[in-house]
mmCIF file of C-alpha atoms in Angstrom:
data_model
loop_
_atom_site.group_PDB
_atom_site.id
_atom_site.type_symbol
_atom_site.label_atom_id
_atom_site.label_comp_id
_atom_site.label_asym_id
_atom_site.label_seq_id
_atom_site.Cartn_x
_atom_site.Cartn_y
_atom_site.Cartn_z
ATOM 1 C CA UNK F 23 63.299 67.264 46.426
ATOM 2 C CA UNK F 24 65.746 64.370 46.214
ATOM 3 C CA UNK F 25 68.480 66.760 45.041
ATOM 4 C CA UNK F 26 67.676 69.212 47.814
ATOM 5 C CA UNK F 27 67.793 66.478 50.468
ATOM 6 C CA UNK F 28 71.062 65.179 49.016
ATOM 7 C CA UNK F 29 72.654 68.642 49.244
ATOM 8 C CA UNK F 30 71.381 69.052 52.813
ATOM 9 C CA UNK F 31 72.793 65.641 53.756
ATOM 10 C CA UNK F 32 76.177 66.520 52.206
ATOM 11 C CA UNK F 33 76.244 69.788 54.165
ATOM 12 C CA UNK F 34 75.473 67.959 57.428
ATOM 13 C CA UNK F 35 78.276 65.456 56.770
ATOM 14 C CA UNK F 36 80.648 68.381 56.098
ATOM 15 C CA UNK F 37 79.687 69.993 59.408
ATOM 16 C CA UNK F 38 80.160 66.698 61.257
ATOM 17 C CA UNK F 39 83.614 66.246 59.660
ATOM 18 C CA UNK F 40 84.714 69.744 60.672
ATOM 19 C CA UNK F 41 83.362 69.261 64.187
ATOM 20 C CA UNK F 42 85.330 66.042 64.590
ATOM 21 C CA UNK F 43 88.489 68.000 63.825
ATOM 22 C CA UNK F 44 87.749 70.784 66.282
ATOM 23 C CA UNK F 45 86.155 68.624 68.959
ATOM 24 C CA UNK F 46 83.018 70.826 69.091
ATOM 25 C CA UNK F 47 79.826 70.756 67.000
ATOM 26 C CA UNK F 48 79.361 74.526 66.971
ATOM 27 C CA UNK F 49 82.717 76.220 67.460
ATOM 28 C CA UNK F 50 85.032 76.167 64.440
ATOM 29 C CA UNK F 51 88.723 75.653 64.735
ATOM 30 C CA UNK F 52 90.511 78.945 65.532
ATOM 31 C CA UNK F 53 93.832 80.304 66.640
ATOM 32 C CA UNK F 54 93.962 80.868 70.403
ATOM 33 C CA UNK F 55 96.373 81.087 73.325
ATOM 34 C CA UNK F 56 97.443 77.660 74.567
ATOM 35 C CA UNK F 57 97.306 76.349 78.143
ATOM 36 C CA UNK F 58 101.023 75.705 78.638
ATOM 37 C CA UNK F 59 101.697 77.176 82.104
ATOM 38 C CA UNK F 60 101.854 74.607 84.917
ATOM 39 C CA UNK F 61 102.290 75.152 88.659
ATOM 40 C CA UNK F 62 106.093 75.466 88.504
ATOM 41 C CA UNK F 63 105.978 78.009 85.680
ATOM 42 C CA UNK F 64 103.168 79.840 87.487
ATOM 43 C CA UNK F 65 105.365 80.189 90.593
ATOM 44 C CA UNK F 66 108.312 81.364 88.506
ATOM 45 C CA UNK F 67 106.133 83.968 86.774
ATOM 46 C CA UNK F 68 105.164 85.456 90.154
ATOM 47 C CA UNK F 69 108.625 85.179 91.711
ATOM 48 C CA UNK F 70 110.352 86.241 88.505
ATOM 49 C CA UNK F 71 108.163 89.330 88.147
ATOM 50 C CA UNK F 72 108.535 90.358 91.784
ATOM 51 C CA UNK F 73 112.277 89.729 92.051
ATOM 52 C CA UNK F 74 113.531 91.925 89.269
ATOM 53 C CA UNK F 75 115.310 95.158 89.978
ATOM 54 C CA UNK F 76 113.528 96.273 93.151
ATOM 55 C CA UNK F 77 115.571 94.420 95.747
ATOM 56 C CA UNK F 78 118.765 95.855 94.231
ATOM 57 C CA UNK F 79 117.686 99.523 94.001
ATOM 58 C CA UNK F 80 114.863 100.003 96.532
ATOM 59 C CA UNK F 81 116.915 99.406 99.761
ATOM 60 C CA UNK F 82 118.550 102.791 99.243
ATOM 61 C CA UNK F 83 115.208 104.590 98.854
ATOM 62 C CA UNK F 84 113.577 102.750 101.766
ATOM 63 C CA UNK F 85 116.452 103.570 104.127
ATOM 64 C CA UNK F 86 116.709 107.177 102.963
ATOM 65 C CA UNK F 87 113.032 107.916 103.609
ATOM 66 C CA UNK F 88 112.540 105.782 106.740
ATOM 67 C CA UNK F 89 115.525 107.311 108.533
ATOM 68 C CA UNK F 90 116.724 104.189 110.380
ATOM 69 C CA UNK F 91 117.691 100.569 109.794
ATOM 70 C CA UNK F 92 115.003 99.224 112.123
ATOM 71 C CA UNK F 93 112.142 101.149 110.549
ATOM 72 C CA UNK F 94 113.430 100.208 107.084
ATOM 73 C CA UNK F 95 113.173 96.492 107.972
ATOM 74 C CA UNK F 96 109.660 97.046 109.361
ATOM 75 C CA UNK F 97 108.671 98.744 106.091
ATOM 76 C CA UNK F 98 110.000 95.766 104.102
ATOM 77 C CA UNK F 99 107.974 93.300 106.167
ATOM 78 C CA UNK F 100 104.840 95.452 105.884
ATOM 79 C CA UNK F 101 105.345 95.559 102.126
ATOM 80 C CA UNK F 102 105.311 91.759 102.065
ATOM 81 C CA UNK F 103 102.200 91.672 104.229
ATOM 82 C CA UNK F 104 100.324 94.037 101.929
ATOM 83 C CA UNK F 105 101.406 91.993 98.892
ATOM 84 C CA UNK F 106 100.109 88.825 100.593
ATOM 85 C CA UNK F 107 96.713 90.372 101.391
ATOM 86 C CA UNK F 108 96.403 91.785 97.895
ATOM 87 C CA UNK F 109 97.369 88.506 96.255
ATOM 88 C CA UNK F 110 94.686 86.647 98.231
ATOM 89 C CA UNK F 111 92.064 89.096 96.947
ATOM 90 C CA UNK F 112 93.337 88.617 93.402
ATOM 91 C CA UNK F 113 93.260 84.834 93.872
ATOM 92 C CA UNK F 114 89.530 85.043 94.627
ATOM 93 C CA UNK F 115 88.901 87.245 91.601
ATOM 94 C CA UNK F 116 91.078 85.045 89.391
ATOM 95 C CA UNK F 117 89.160 81.832 90.093
ATOM 96 C CA UNK F 118 85.745 83.562 90.094
ATOM 97 C CA UNK F 119 86.345 85.420 86.806
ATOM 98 C CA UNK F 120 88.817 83.129 84.983
ATOM 99 C CA UNK F 121 89.859 85.582 82.253
ATOM 100 C CA UNK F 122 93.300 86.802 81.223
ATOM 101 C CA UNK F 123 93.911 90.518 81.720
ATOM 102 C CA UNK F 124 94.082 90.752 85.510
ATOM 103 C CA UNK F 125 92.811 94.005 87.028
ATOM 104 C CA UNK F 126 91.388 95.213 83.736
ATOM 105 C CA UNK F 127 89.242 92.116 83.141
ATOM 106 C CA UNK F 128 87.859 92.123 86.690
ATOM 107 C CA UNK F 129 87.064 95.842 86.780
ATOM 108 C CA UNK F 130 85.440 95.690 83.332
ATOM 109 C CA UNK F 131 83.322 92.694 84.350
ATOM 110 C CA UNK F 132 82.183 94.292 87.625
ATOM 111 C CA UNK F 133 82.147 98.089 87.136
ATOM 112 C CA UNK F 134 81.616 98.215 83.380
ATOM 113 C CA UNK F 135 83.533 99.366 80.338
ATOM 114 C CA UNK F 136 84.315 102.982 81.294
ATOM 115 C CA UNK F 137 86.264 102.171 84.468
ATOM 116 C CA UNK F 138 87.992 99.269 82.710
ATOM 117 C CA UNK F 139 88.889 101.536 79.774
ATOM 118 C CA UNK F 140 90.508 104.138 82.073
ATOM 119 C CA UNK F 141 92.441 101.520 84.034
ATOM 120 C CA UNK F 142 93.581 99.800 80.840
ATOM 121 C CA UNK F 143 95.005 102.926 79.251
ATOM 122 C CA UNK F 144 96.768 104.020 82.444
ATOM 123 C CA UNK F 145 98.365 100.569 82.631
ATOM 124 C CA UNK F 146 99.343 100.391 78.953
ATOM 125 C CA UNK F 147 100.721 103.935 78.750
ATOM 126 C CA UNK F 148 102.114 104.459 82.284
ATOM 127 C CA UNK F 149 102.336 101.544 84.719
ATOM 128 C CA UNK F 150 103.912 98.707 82.789
ATOM 129 C CA UNK F 151 106.149 100.626 80.367
ATOM 130 C CA UNK F 152 107.509 102.630 83.315
ATOM 131 C CA UNK F 153 108.177 99.519 85.393
ATOM 132 C CA UNK F 154 109.829 97.829 82.424
ATOM 133 C CA UNK F 155 111.970 100.913 81.859
ATOM 134 C CA UNK F 156 113.139 100.906 85.505
ATOM 135 C CA UNK F 157 114.081 97.211 85.347
ATOM 136 C CA UNK F 158 115.858 97.655 82.016
ATOM 137 C CA UNK F 159 117.837 100.650 83.341
ATOM 138 C CA UNK F 160 118.858 98.623 86.395
ATOM 139 C CA UNK F 161 119.978 95.820 84.084
ATOM 140 C CA UNK F 162 122.164 98.154 82.016
ATOM 141 C CA UNK F 163 123.589 99.947 85.080
ATOM 142 C CA UNK F 164 124.732 96.685 86.661
ATOM 143 C CA UNK F 165 126.111 95.316 83.374
ATOM 144 C CA UNK F 166 128.095 98.511 82.775
ATOM 145 C CA UNK F 167 129.225 99.008 86.386
ATOM 146 C CA UNK F 168 132.401 96.869 85.985
ATOM 147 C CA UNK F 169 133.255 98.839 82.823
ATOM 148 C CA UNK F 170 132.873 102.177 84.648
ATOM 149 C CA UNK F 171 133.935 101.267 88.211
ATOM 150 C CA UNK F 172 134.660 104.804 89.412
ATOM 151 C CA UNK F 173 131.772 106.741 87.876
ATOM 152 C CA UNK F 174 128.152 106.488 86.818
ATOM 153 C CA UNK F 175 127.762 104.731 83.420
ATOM 154 C CA UNK F 176 127.084 107.190 80.552
ATOM 155 C CA UNK F 177 123.473 108.119 79.860
ATOM 156 C CA UNK F 178 123.477 106.977 76.221
ATOM 157 C CA UNK F 179 125.221 103.692 77.006
ATOM 158 C CA UNK F 180 122.613 102.696 79.615
ATOM 159 C CA UNK F 181 119.720 103.638 77.321
ATOM 160 C CA UNK F 182 121.107 101.799 74.306
ATOM 161 C CA UNK F 183 121.845 98.612 76.256
ATOM 162 C CA UNK F 184 118.394 98.735 77.868
ATOM 163 C CA UNK F 185 116.743 99.105 74.463
ATOM 164 C CA UNK F 186 118.734 96.200 73.007
ATOM 165 C CA UNK F 187 117.693 93.956 75.910
ATOM 166 C CA UNK F 188 114.011 94.875 75.514
ATOM 167 C CA UNK F 189 114.107 94.322 71.743
ATOM 168 C CA UNK F 190 115.734 90.898 72.134
ATOM 169 C CA UNK F 191 113.234 89.684 74.737
ATOM 170 C CA UNK F 192 110.355 91.017 72.669
ATOM 171 C CA UNK F 193 111.582 88.810 69.821
ATOM 172 C CA UNK F 194 111.763 85.808 72.194
ATOM 173 C CA UNK F 195 108.178 86.361 73.372
ATOM 174 C CA UNK F 196 106.990 86.793 69.784
ATOM 175 C CA UNK F 197 108.677 83.565 68.725
ATOM 176 C CA UNK F 198 107.514 81.109 71.398
ATOM 177 C CA UNK F 199 105.491 81.005 74.623
ATOM 178 C CA UNK F 200 107.362 77.872 75.660
ATOM 179 C CA UNK F 201 110.771 79.508 75.146
ATOM 180 C CA UNK F 202 109.666 82.599 77.094
ATOM 181 C CA UNK F 203 108.459 80.499 80.043
ATOM 182 C CA UNK F 204 111.650 78.416 79.981
ATOM 183 C CA UNK F 205 113.732 81.600 80.157
ATOM 184 C CA UNK F 206 111.556 82.700 83.074
ATOM 185 C CA UNK F 207 112.089 79.379 84.872
ATOM 186 C CA UNK F 208 115.880 79.411 84.428
ATOM 187 C CA UNK F 209 116.422 83.048 85.358
ATOM 188 C CA UNK F 210 114.117 82.815 88.371
ATOM 189 C CA UNK F 211 116.274 80.012 89.754
ATOM 190 C CA UNK F 212 119.359 82.103 88.946
ATOM 191 C CA UNK F 213 118.114 85.179 90.793
ATOM 192 C CA UNK F 214 117.149 83.103 93.834
ATOM 193 C CA UNK F 215 120.680 81.647 93.866
ATOM 194 C CA UNK F 216 122.137 85.182 93.666
ATOM 195 C CA UNK F 217 120.029 86.372 96.591
ATOM 196 C CA UNK F 218 120.867 83.136 98.402
ATOM 197 C CA UNK F 219 124.559 84.029 98.060
ATOM 198 C CA UNK F 220 123.946 87.488 99.540
ATOM 199 C CA UNK F 221 121.903 86.033 102.400
ATOM 200 C CA UNK F 222 124.492 83.322 103.153
ATOM 201 C CA UNK F 223 127.376 85.802 103.256
ATOM 202 C CA UNK F 224 125.304 88.156 105.407
ATOM 203 C CA UNK F 225 124.432 85.424 107.900
ATOM 204 C CA UNK F 226 128.127 84.519 108.102
ATOM 205 C CA UNK F 227 128.848 88.157 108.935
ATOM 206 C CA UNK F 228 126.249 88.079 111.710
ATOM 207 C CA UNK F 229 127.672 84.790 113.011
ATOM 208 C CA UNK F 230 131.073 86.493 113.118
ATOM 209 C CA UNK F 231 129.679 89.255 115.328
ATOM 210 C CA UNK F 232 129.147 91.972 112.713
ATOM 211 C CA UNK F 233 125.604 92.956 113.605
ATOM 212 C CA UNK F 234 125.992 96.298 115.366
ATOM 213 C CA UNK F 235 123.649 98.089 112.933
ATOM 214 C CA UNK F 236 120.956 95.509 113.673
ATOM 215 C CA UNK F 237 120.892 95.891 117.458
ATOM 216 C CA UNK F 238 117.713 97.670 118.666
ATOM 217 C CA UNK F 239 119.657 100.547 120.234
ATOM 218 C CA UNK F 240 121.335 101.392 116.920
ATOM 219 C CA UNK F 241 118.696 100.162 114.461
ATOM 220 C CA UNK F 242 116.009 102.567 115.724
ATOM 221 C CA UNK F 243 118.270 105.567 116.185
ATOM 222 C CA UNK F 244 116.959 108.523 114.146
ATOM 223 C CA UNK F 245 118.997 111.560 113.191
ATOM 224 C CA UNK F 246 115.676 113.192 112.418
ATOM 225 C CA UNK F 247 112.267 111.567 113.051
ATOM 226 C CA UNK F 248 110.638 110.796 109.678
ATOM 227 C CA UNK F 249 107.374 112.473 108.734
ATOM 228 C CA UNK F 250 104.284 110.600 107.593
ATOM 229 C CA UNK F 251 105.108 111.634 104.035
ATOM 230 C CA UNK F 252 108.642 110.233 104.294
ATOM 231 C CA UNK F 253 107.355 106.912 105.657
ATOM 232 C CA UNK F 254 104.855 106.800 102.788
ATOM 233 C CA UNK F 255 107.677 107.317 100.278
ATOM 234 C CA UNK F 256 109.686 104.551 101.977
ATOM 235 C CA UNK F 257 106.686 102.261 101.650
ATOM 236 C CA UNK F 258 106.325 103.169 97.957
ATOM 237 C CA UNK F 259 109.932 102.145 97.320
ATOM 238 C CA UNK F 260 109.382 98.826 99.137
ATOM 239 C CA UNK F 261 106.108 98.256 97.308
ATOM 240 C CA UNK F 262 107.900 98.760 93.989
ATOM 241 C CA UNK F 263 110.185 95.851 94.911
ATOM 242 C CA UNK F 264 107.081 93.716 95.571
ATOM 243 C CA UNK F 265 105.232 94.801 92.421
ATOM 244 C CA UNK F 266 104.376 91.937 90.114
ATOM 245 C CA UNK F 267 102.554 89.779 92.678
ATOM 246 C CA UNK F 268 99.337 90.051 90.630
ATOM 247 C CA UNK F 269 100.850 89.258 87.237
ATOM 248 C CA UNK F 270 99.824 85.605 87.095
ATOM 249 C CA UNK F 271 96.239 86.871 86.828
ATOM 250 C CA UNK F 272 97.129 88.378 83.454
ATOM 251 C CA UNK F 273 97.707 84.936 81.911
ATOM 252 C CA UNK F 274 94.876 82.979 83.563
ATOM 253 C CA UNK F 275 93.637 81.601 80.220
ATOM 254 C CA UNK F 276 97.075 80.076 79.548
ATOM 255 C CA UNK F 277 97.253 78.465 83.001
ATOM 256 C CA UNK F 278 96.645 74.745 83.357
ATOM 257 C CA UNK F 279 93.754 74.178 85.826
ATOM 258 C CA UNK F 280 93.642 77.836 87.024
ATOM 259 C CA UNK F 281 91.210 77.217 89.883
ATOM 260 C CA UNK F 282 93.778 74.942 91.460
ATOM 261 C CA UNK F 283 97.135 76.309 90.321
ATOM 262 C CA UNK F 284 96.475 80.065 90.624
ATOM 263 C CA UNK F 285 95.968 80.100 94.427
ATOM 264 C CA UNK F 286 98.654 77.455 94.966
ATOM 265 C CA UNK F 287 101.218 79.528 93.086
ATOM 266 C CA UNK F 288 100.331 82.577 95.192
ATOM 267 C CA UNK F 289 100.526 80.657 98.480
ATOM 268 C CA UNK F 290 104.002 79.399 97.569
ATOM 269 C CA UNK F 291 105.475 82.525 95.992
ATOM 270 C CA UNK F 292 104.518 85.506 98.183
ATOM 271 C CA UNK F 293 105.795 84.150 101.551
ATOM 272 C CA UNK F 294 108.985 82.955 99.844
ATOM 273 C CA UNK F 295 109.693 86.390 98.347
ATOM 274 C CA UNK F 296 108.940 88.198 101.630
ATOM 275 C CA UNK F 297 111.388 85.989 103.541
ATOM 276 C CA UNK F 298 114.061 86.395 100.864
ATOM 277 C CA UNK F 299 113.672 90.196 100.788
ATOM 278 C CA UNK F 300 113.835 90.583 104.564
ATOM 279 C CA UNK F 301 116.912 88.354 104.859
ATOM 280 C CA UNK F 302 118.592 90.157 101.952
ATOM 281 C CA UNK F 303 118.175 93.524 103.667
ATOM 282 C CA UNK F 304 119.494 92.079 106.932
ATOM 283 C CA UNK F 305 122.501 90.857 104.954
ATOM 284 C CA UNK F 306 123.055 94.338 103.482
ATOM 285 C CA UNK F 307 122.922 95.960 106.914
ATOM 286 C CA UNK F 308 125.239 93.360 108.434
ATOM 287 C CA UNK F 309 128.045 94.340 106.075
ATOM 288 C CA UNK F 310 127.404 98.002 105.216
ATOM 289 C CA UNK F 311 126.779 101.024 107.382
ATOM 290 C CA UNK F 312 123.700 103.109 106.542
ATOM 291 C CA UNK F 313 125.973 105.823 105.093
ATOM 292 C CA UNK F 314 127.722 103.306 102.829
ATOM 293 C CA UNK F 315 124.414 101.972 101.566
ATOM 294 C CA UNK F 316 123.043 105.467 100.901
ATOM 295 C CA UNK F 317 126.158 106.515 98.989
ATOM 296 C CA UNK F 318 126.151 103.411 96.759
ATOM 297 C CA UNK F 319 124.863 103.577 93.179
ATOM 298 C CA UNK F 320 124.647 99.766 93.042
ATOM 299 C CA UNK F 321 124.024 98.215 96.459
ATOM 300 C CA UNK F 322 124.741 94.609 95.478
ATOM 301 C CA UNK F 323 128.004 95.612 93.768
ATOM 302 C CA UNK F 324 129.170 97.476 96.885
ATOM 303 C CA UNK F 325 128.214 94.440 98.970
ATOM 304 C CA UNK F 326 130.232 92.149 96.680
ATOM 305 C CA UNK F 327 133.284 94.435 96.664
ATOM 306 C CA UNK F 328 133.372 94.464 100.474
ATOM 307 C CA UNK F 329 132.857 90.767 101.128
ATOM 308 C CA UNK F 330 133.490 88.624 98.054
ATOM 309 C CA UNK F 331 136.976 89.774 97.059
ATOM 310 C CA UNK F 332 138.008 88.250 93.723
ATOM 311 C CA UNK F 333 134.473 86.875 93.317
ATOM 312 C CA UNK F 334 132.915 90.350 93.518
ATOM 313 C CA UNK F 335 132.175 90.275 89.767
ATOM 314 C CA UNK F 336 129.535 87.637 90.537
ATOM 315 C CA UNK F 337 127.251 90.354 91.937
ATOM 316 C CA UNK F 338 126.777 92.550 88.848
ATOM 317 C CA UNK F 339 126.431 89.409 86.715
ATOM 318 C CA UNK F 340 123.817 87.969 89.085
ATOM 319 C CA UNK F 341 121.839 91.216 89.213
ATOM 320 C CA UNK F 342 121.972 91.502 85.429
ATOM 321 C CA UNK F 343 120.576 87.965 85.115
ATOM 322 C CA UNK F 344 117.886 88.759 87.674
ATOM 323 C CA UNK F 345 116.726 91.895 85.897
ATOM 324 C CA UNK F 346 116.913 90.143 82.509
ATOM 325 C CA UNK F 347 114.416 87.578 83.768
ATOM 326 C CA UNK F 348 112.278 90.373 85.229
ATOM 327 C CA UNK F 349 112.063 92.133 81.865
ATOM 328 C CA UNK F 350 111.039 88.873 80.209
ATOM 329 C CA UNK F 351 108.286 88.298 82.767
ATOM 330 C CA UNK F 352 106.888 91.814 82.482
ATOM 331 C CA UNK F 353 106.830 91.673 78.683
ATOM 332 C CA UNK F 354 105.092 88.281 78.776
ATOM 333 C CA UNK F 355 102.315 89.375 81.124
ATOM 334 C CA UNK F 356 101.777 93.030 80.109
ATOM 335 C CA UNK F 357 101.345 92.023 76.461
ATOM 336 C CA UNK F 358 98.405 89.833 77.557
ATOM 337 C CA UNK F 359 96.804 92.931 79.071
ATOM 338 C CA UNK F 360 96.949 94.662 75.662
ATOM 339 C CA UNK F 361 95.550 91.506 74.084
ATOM 340 C CA UNK F 362 92.627 91.365 76.531
ATOM 341 C CA UNK F 363 91.866 95.079 76.100
ATOM 342 C CA UNK F 364 91.787 94.786 72.326
ATOM 343 C CA UNK F 365 89.547 91.725 72.547
ATOM 344 C CA UNK F 366 87.034 93.780 74.557
ATOM 345 C CA UNK F 367 87.189 96.659 72.050
ATOM 346 C CA UNK F 368 89.036 99.131 74.319
ATOM 347 C CA UNK F 369 92.186 99.036 72.187
ATOM 348 C CA UNK F 370 92.605 98.677 68.409
ATOM 349 C CA UNK F 371 91.485 95.222 67.250
ATOM 350 C CA UNK F 372 94.918 94.656 65.684
ATOM 351 C CA UNK F 373 96.304 94.070 69.205
ATOM 352 C CA UNK F 374 93.988 91.072 69.678
ATOM 353 C CA UNK F 375 95.598 89.203 66.786
ATOM 354 C CA UNK F 376 97.654 86.076 67.451
ATOM 355 C CA UNK F 377 100.292 84.620 65.157
ATOM 356 C CA UNK F 378 98.735 81.519 63.556
ATOM 357 C CA UNK F 379 101.923 79.446 63.890
ATOM 358 C CA UNK F 380 103.555 80.634 67.140
ATOM 359 C CA UNK F 381 100.266 81.397 68.973
ATOM 360 C CA UNK F 382 101.755 84.598 70.459
ATOM 361 C CA UNK F 383 100.172 88.093 70.565
ATOM 362 C CA UNK F 384 102.853 89.772 68.425
ATOM 363 C CA UNK F 385 101.124 93.165 67.869
ATOM 364 C CA UNK F 386 100.527 93.555 71.626
ATOM 365 C CA UNK F 387 104.161 92.696 72.363
ATOM 366 C CA UNK F 388 105.361 95.294 69.859
ATOM 367 C CA UNK F 389 103.214 97.991 71.480
ATOM 368 C CA UNK F 390 104.622 97.156 74.945
ATOM 369 C CA UNK F 391 108.155 97.243 73.554
ATOM 370 C CA UNK F 392 107.653 100.608 71.831
ATOM 371 C CA UNK F 393 106.040 102.285 74.862
ATOM 372 C CA UNK F 394 108.873 101.084 77.116
ATOM 373 C CA UNK F 395 111.600 102.421 74.834
ATOM 374 C CA UNK F 396 109.857 105.830 74.787
ATOM 375 C CA UNK F 397 109.736 105.907 78.621
ATOM 376 C CA UNK F 398 113.443 104.964 78.744
ATOM 377 C CA UNK F 399 114.349 108.308 77.229
ATOM 378 C CA UNK F 400 112.370 110.586 79.555
ATOM 379 C CA UNK F 401 112.894 109.536 83.173
ATOM 380 C CA UNK F 402 115.336 108.981 86.048
ATOM 381 C CA UNK F 403 115.099 105.711 87.972
ATOM 382 C CA UNK F 404 114.057 106.829 91.478
ATOM 383 C CA UNK F 405 111.561 109.415 90.196
ATOM 384 C CA UNK F 406 110.002 106.757 87.980
ATOM 385 C CA UNK F 407 109.685 104.449 91.000
ATOM 386 C CA UNK F 408 107.733 107.046 93.024
ATOM 387 C CA UNK F 409 105.489 107.746 90.056
ATOM 388 C CA UNK F 410 104.659 104.191 89.077
ATOM 389 C CA UNK F 411 104.214 102.939 92.670
ATOM 390 C CA UNK F 412 101.476 105.510 93.320
ATOM 391 C CA UNK F 413 99.649 104.564 90.090
ATOM 392 C CA UNK F 414 100.006 100.868 90.954
ATOM 393 C CA UNK F 415 98.353 101.229 94.344
ATOM 394 C CA UNK F 416 95.572 103.333 92.865
ATOM 395 C CA UNK F 417 94.894 100.453 90.467
ATOM 396 C CA UNK F 418 95.008 97.877 93.285
ATOM 397 C CA UNK F 419 92.530 99.955 95.301
ATOM 398 C CA UNK F 420 90.030 100.076 92.422
ATOM 399 C CA UNK F 421 90.328 96.306 91.895
ATOM 400 C CA UNK F 422 89.801 95.431 95.572
ATOM 401 C CA UNK F 423 86.816 97.819 95.649
ATOM 402 C CA UNK F 424 85.497 95.800 92.694
ATOM 403 C CA UNK F 425 85.905 92.605 94.758
ATOM 404 C CA UNK F 426 83.812 94.088 97.596
ATOM 405 C CA UNK F 427 81.141 95.334 95.207
ATOM 406 C CA UNK F 428 80.974 91.912 93.517
ATOM 407 C CA UNK F 429 80.511 90.242 96.902
ATOM 408 C CA UNK F 430 77.580 92.573 97.568
ATOM 409 C CA UNK F 431 76.144 92.360 94.048
ATOM 410 C CA UNK F 432 76.348 88.558 93.689
ATOM 411 C CA UNK F 433 76.532 87.070 97.196
ATOM 412 C CA UNK F 434 75.405 83.596 96.065
ATOM 413 C CA UNK F 435 77.895 83.228 93.215
ATOM 414 C CA UNK F 436 80.126 80.165 93.589
ATOM 415 C CA UNK F 437 83.624 81.207 94.683
ATOM 416 C CA UNK F 438 86.252 78.445 94.952
ATOM 417 C CA UNK F 439 88.240 80.830 97.194
ATOM 418 C CA UNK F 440 86.694 83.426 99.481
ATOM 419 C CA UNK F 441 88.955 85.659 101.543
ATOM 420 C CA UNK F 442 88.700 88.769 103.688
ATOM 421 C CA UNK F 443 86.159 91.546 104.033
ATOM 422 C CA UNK F 444 83.128 89.348 104.750
ATOM 423 C CA UNK F 445 81.740 91.846 107.260
ATOM 424 C CA UNK F 446 82.223 94.801 104.893
ATOM 425 C CA UNK F 447 80.721 93.016 101.901
ATOM 426 C CA UNK F 448 77.668 91.638 103.710
#
């Protein structure tokens, strides 16, 4: 008996020693994602994911389908309004169900595994690789535009440069979360400065009297009244430029104090982006006629060539930096979706593994990288935008329906934030 008691006592001391190391009596030490994202980095993740390629390629599609400058500006503002309403709904879900994985985690928690499984696979195979491919193609087109000033850059050149960019940023995200967030911070500031330059030059044009296209008589002049379908396509192009407003929800578990910083980041970021987008489009229209904008393959480059003279090379460089940061942000957040899906058993368990030293989900990042490179080879930019925007809004609709159902199912659950739809949910 004395020997048995001695062995039991030694085992208890061993458990106590291990628990002192881990800080918990029951949970052993394990590799996990670290909480390294503060409020500033949270804002730059949202802004950096929204401001990627959209503001530099969508103005052409919005104007083409809306049929007039005035209606195009209205569509841009409505796009910001919808993003704001959606982000408020996601803020409530994010603080009520504080899990990484965004839409997928919320839908799985509320509607069950089948709906979450379907949404997860559509996101992993379609939504995020397609969006990443569009941003990467925009990056390569703007980088190569000065090299091919009088023609469209060659197909193979754009694809190869896009693939190199994606591979490099995948390596960065595999190596260090801190390095990836620092890149996001720096390039978000850079892209805001680039758009600030466009807005400043545009406002100077308006101050100089060049605002004929913006007067109501001209702005709402239609050669042919747009159909409902055309307006819907215009809205899809604008919504693509705003896509990414929900991406902070994909890294909730890495966010410092998510119940406080998640809604704060949304309140700061969405209005800022909407103002910047609207002013940027006003700047475009102050210096280019609708025909010039529609005939341009790179709107910001055409803008720079008209107004910046010898400094016109700043525009393709600025857009390239902007899209580079956008690719980094999308890789960072979409890989966490793969990680969350694998953790729930809806993807191979390999994708839930984290590197023991770098604490990064390397297998998930490699899957995102591979899927994006495949999409690069099979699509044209504007067709991809129409496709992915429709799938995005289908996903948003399912998630907001989940919010309403959760309100009805658990009306007494504590919600640090509660927004919208009270009458519908009660």
